[in-house]
XYZ file of C-alpha atoms in Angstrom:
148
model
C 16.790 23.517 11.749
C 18.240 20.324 12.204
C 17.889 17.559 10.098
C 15.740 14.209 11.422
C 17.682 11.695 12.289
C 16.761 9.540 9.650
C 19.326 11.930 7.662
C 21.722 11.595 10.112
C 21.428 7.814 10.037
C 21.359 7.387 6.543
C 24.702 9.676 5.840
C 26.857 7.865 8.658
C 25.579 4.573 7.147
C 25.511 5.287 3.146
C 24.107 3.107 0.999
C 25.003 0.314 3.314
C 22.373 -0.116 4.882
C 21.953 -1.186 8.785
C 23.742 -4.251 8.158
C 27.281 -2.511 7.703
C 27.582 -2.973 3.936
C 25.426 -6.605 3.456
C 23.859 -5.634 0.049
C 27.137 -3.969 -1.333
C 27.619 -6.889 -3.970
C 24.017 -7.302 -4.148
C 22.954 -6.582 -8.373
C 19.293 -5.914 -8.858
C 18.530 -5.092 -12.577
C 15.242 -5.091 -14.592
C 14.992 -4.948 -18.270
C 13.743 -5.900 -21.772
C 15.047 -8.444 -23.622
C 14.401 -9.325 -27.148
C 14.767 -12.694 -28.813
C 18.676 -13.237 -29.448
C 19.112 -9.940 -27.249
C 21.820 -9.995 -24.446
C 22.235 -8.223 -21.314
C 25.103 -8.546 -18.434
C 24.351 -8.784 -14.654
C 27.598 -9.010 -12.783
C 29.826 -11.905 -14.412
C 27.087 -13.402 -16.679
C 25.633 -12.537 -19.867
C 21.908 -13.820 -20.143
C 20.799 -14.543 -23.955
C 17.277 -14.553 -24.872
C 15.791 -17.982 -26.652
C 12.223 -16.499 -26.660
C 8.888 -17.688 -25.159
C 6.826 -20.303 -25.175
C 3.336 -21.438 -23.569
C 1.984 -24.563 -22.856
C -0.909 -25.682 -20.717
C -1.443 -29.244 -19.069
C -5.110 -28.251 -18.739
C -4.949 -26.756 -15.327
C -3.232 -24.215 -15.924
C -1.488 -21.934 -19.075
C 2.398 -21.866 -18.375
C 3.914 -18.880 -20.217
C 8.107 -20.149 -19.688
C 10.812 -17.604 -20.912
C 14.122 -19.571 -22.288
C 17.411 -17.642 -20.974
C 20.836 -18.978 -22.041
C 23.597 -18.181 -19.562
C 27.202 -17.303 -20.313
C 30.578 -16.892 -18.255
C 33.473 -15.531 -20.339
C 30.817 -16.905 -23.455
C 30.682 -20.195 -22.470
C 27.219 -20.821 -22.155
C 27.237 -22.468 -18.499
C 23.477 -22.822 -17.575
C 19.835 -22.320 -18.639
C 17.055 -20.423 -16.599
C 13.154 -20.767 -17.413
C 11.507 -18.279 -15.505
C 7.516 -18.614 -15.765
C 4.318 -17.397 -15.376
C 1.399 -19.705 -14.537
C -2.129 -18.665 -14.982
C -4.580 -21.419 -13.512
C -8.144 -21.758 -14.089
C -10.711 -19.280 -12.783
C -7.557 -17.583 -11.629
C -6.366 -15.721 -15.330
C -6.279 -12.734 -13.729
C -3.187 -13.805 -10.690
C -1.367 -15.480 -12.391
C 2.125 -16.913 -9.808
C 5.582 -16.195 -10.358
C 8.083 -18.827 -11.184
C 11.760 -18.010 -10.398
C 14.593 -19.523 -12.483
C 17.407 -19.686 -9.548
C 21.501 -20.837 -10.138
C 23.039 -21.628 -7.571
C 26.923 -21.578 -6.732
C 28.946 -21.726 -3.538
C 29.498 -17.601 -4.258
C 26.288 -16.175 -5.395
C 23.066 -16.663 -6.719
C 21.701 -16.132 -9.822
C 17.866 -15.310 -9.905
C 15.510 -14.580 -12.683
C 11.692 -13.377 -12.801
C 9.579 -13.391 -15.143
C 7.688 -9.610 -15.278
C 6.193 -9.607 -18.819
C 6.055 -10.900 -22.113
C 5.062 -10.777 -25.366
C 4.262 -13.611 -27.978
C 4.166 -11.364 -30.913
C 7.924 -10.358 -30.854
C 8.942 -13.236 -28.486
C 10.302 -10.301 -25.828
C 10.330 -10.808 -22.052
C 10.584 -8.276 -19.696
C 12.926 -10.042 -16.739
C 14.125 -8.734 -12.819
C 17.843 -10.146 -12.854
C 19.341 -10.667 -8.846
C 22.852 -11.682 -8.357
C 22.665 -12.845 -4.737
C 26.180 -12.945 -2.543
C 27.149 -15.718 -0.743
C 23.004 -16.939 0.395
C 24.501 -20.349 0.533
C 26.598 -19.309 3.227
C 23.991 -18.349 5.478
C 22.222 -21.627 5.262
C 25.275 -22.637 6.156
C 25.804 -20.896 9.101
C 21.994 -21.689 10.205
C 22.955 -25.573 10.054
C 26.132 -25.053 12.026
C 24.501 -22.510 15.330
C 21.015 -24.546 15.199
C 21.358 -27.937 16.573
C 23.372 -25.610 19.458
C 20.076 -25.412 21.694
C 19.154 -28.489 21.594
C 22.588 -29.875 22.800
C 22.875 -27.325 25.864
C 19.606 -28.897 26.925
């Protein structure tokens, strides 16, 4: 029996994907970190500084402190959050601590915490060349509008 084409598909293409290789730089990692704990993503090394929570009485802001390092040189910081409003505990929204550069994009969520030993649990995205397409966009779209 043959196999579906989906098979077919996906071993002509790889792990490229339908856009011919577009997420081949892409790094997508998820992990635990400690406080003073490292990990690497790509060129950077991302430090742990712990968590802390404030709230401004609207809401309860849970903010992890990330120290980021190139060839350890700490270059950047990244405070990726949780908020929790009021009558809402239970959703709390996602903030995500983003660095850009011309290259790539560094991105940062917040999945967990805890207070107790000051870990975070964080989803780390190195992001080729998204500057690029925005870019790109601002070059093709004022096109239309001048053929008219």
């Amino acid at each position: 029996m043959p196999p579906p084409i989906r098979d077919k598909i996906e071993s002509v293409l790889g792990s490229q994907g339908p856009g011919g290789g577009g997420n081949a730089r892409k790094r997508d990692e998820q992990g635990l970190l400690k406080l003073g704990a490292t990990t690497q993503i790509g060129k950077y090394t991302l430090k742990s500084n712990g968590v802390k929570v404030l709230d401004d009485g609207q809401k309860q802001m849970t903010t992890a402190y990330i120290a980021v390092f190139v060839g350890g040189k700490e270059i950047d910081g990244l405070y990726p959050a949780q908020w929790a409003y009021r009558r809402h505990e239970q959703e709390p929204t996602t903030e995500v601590a983003i660095r850009r550069t011309p290259a790539e994009d560094l991105y940062a969520v917040l999945g967990g915490f805890d207070l107790a030993d000051q870990s975070v649990t964080l989803q780390l995205v190195v992001n080729p060349l998204v500057n690029w397409i925005w870019f790109g966009f601002g070059v093709l779209a004022p096109r239309p509008g001048i053929a008219l």
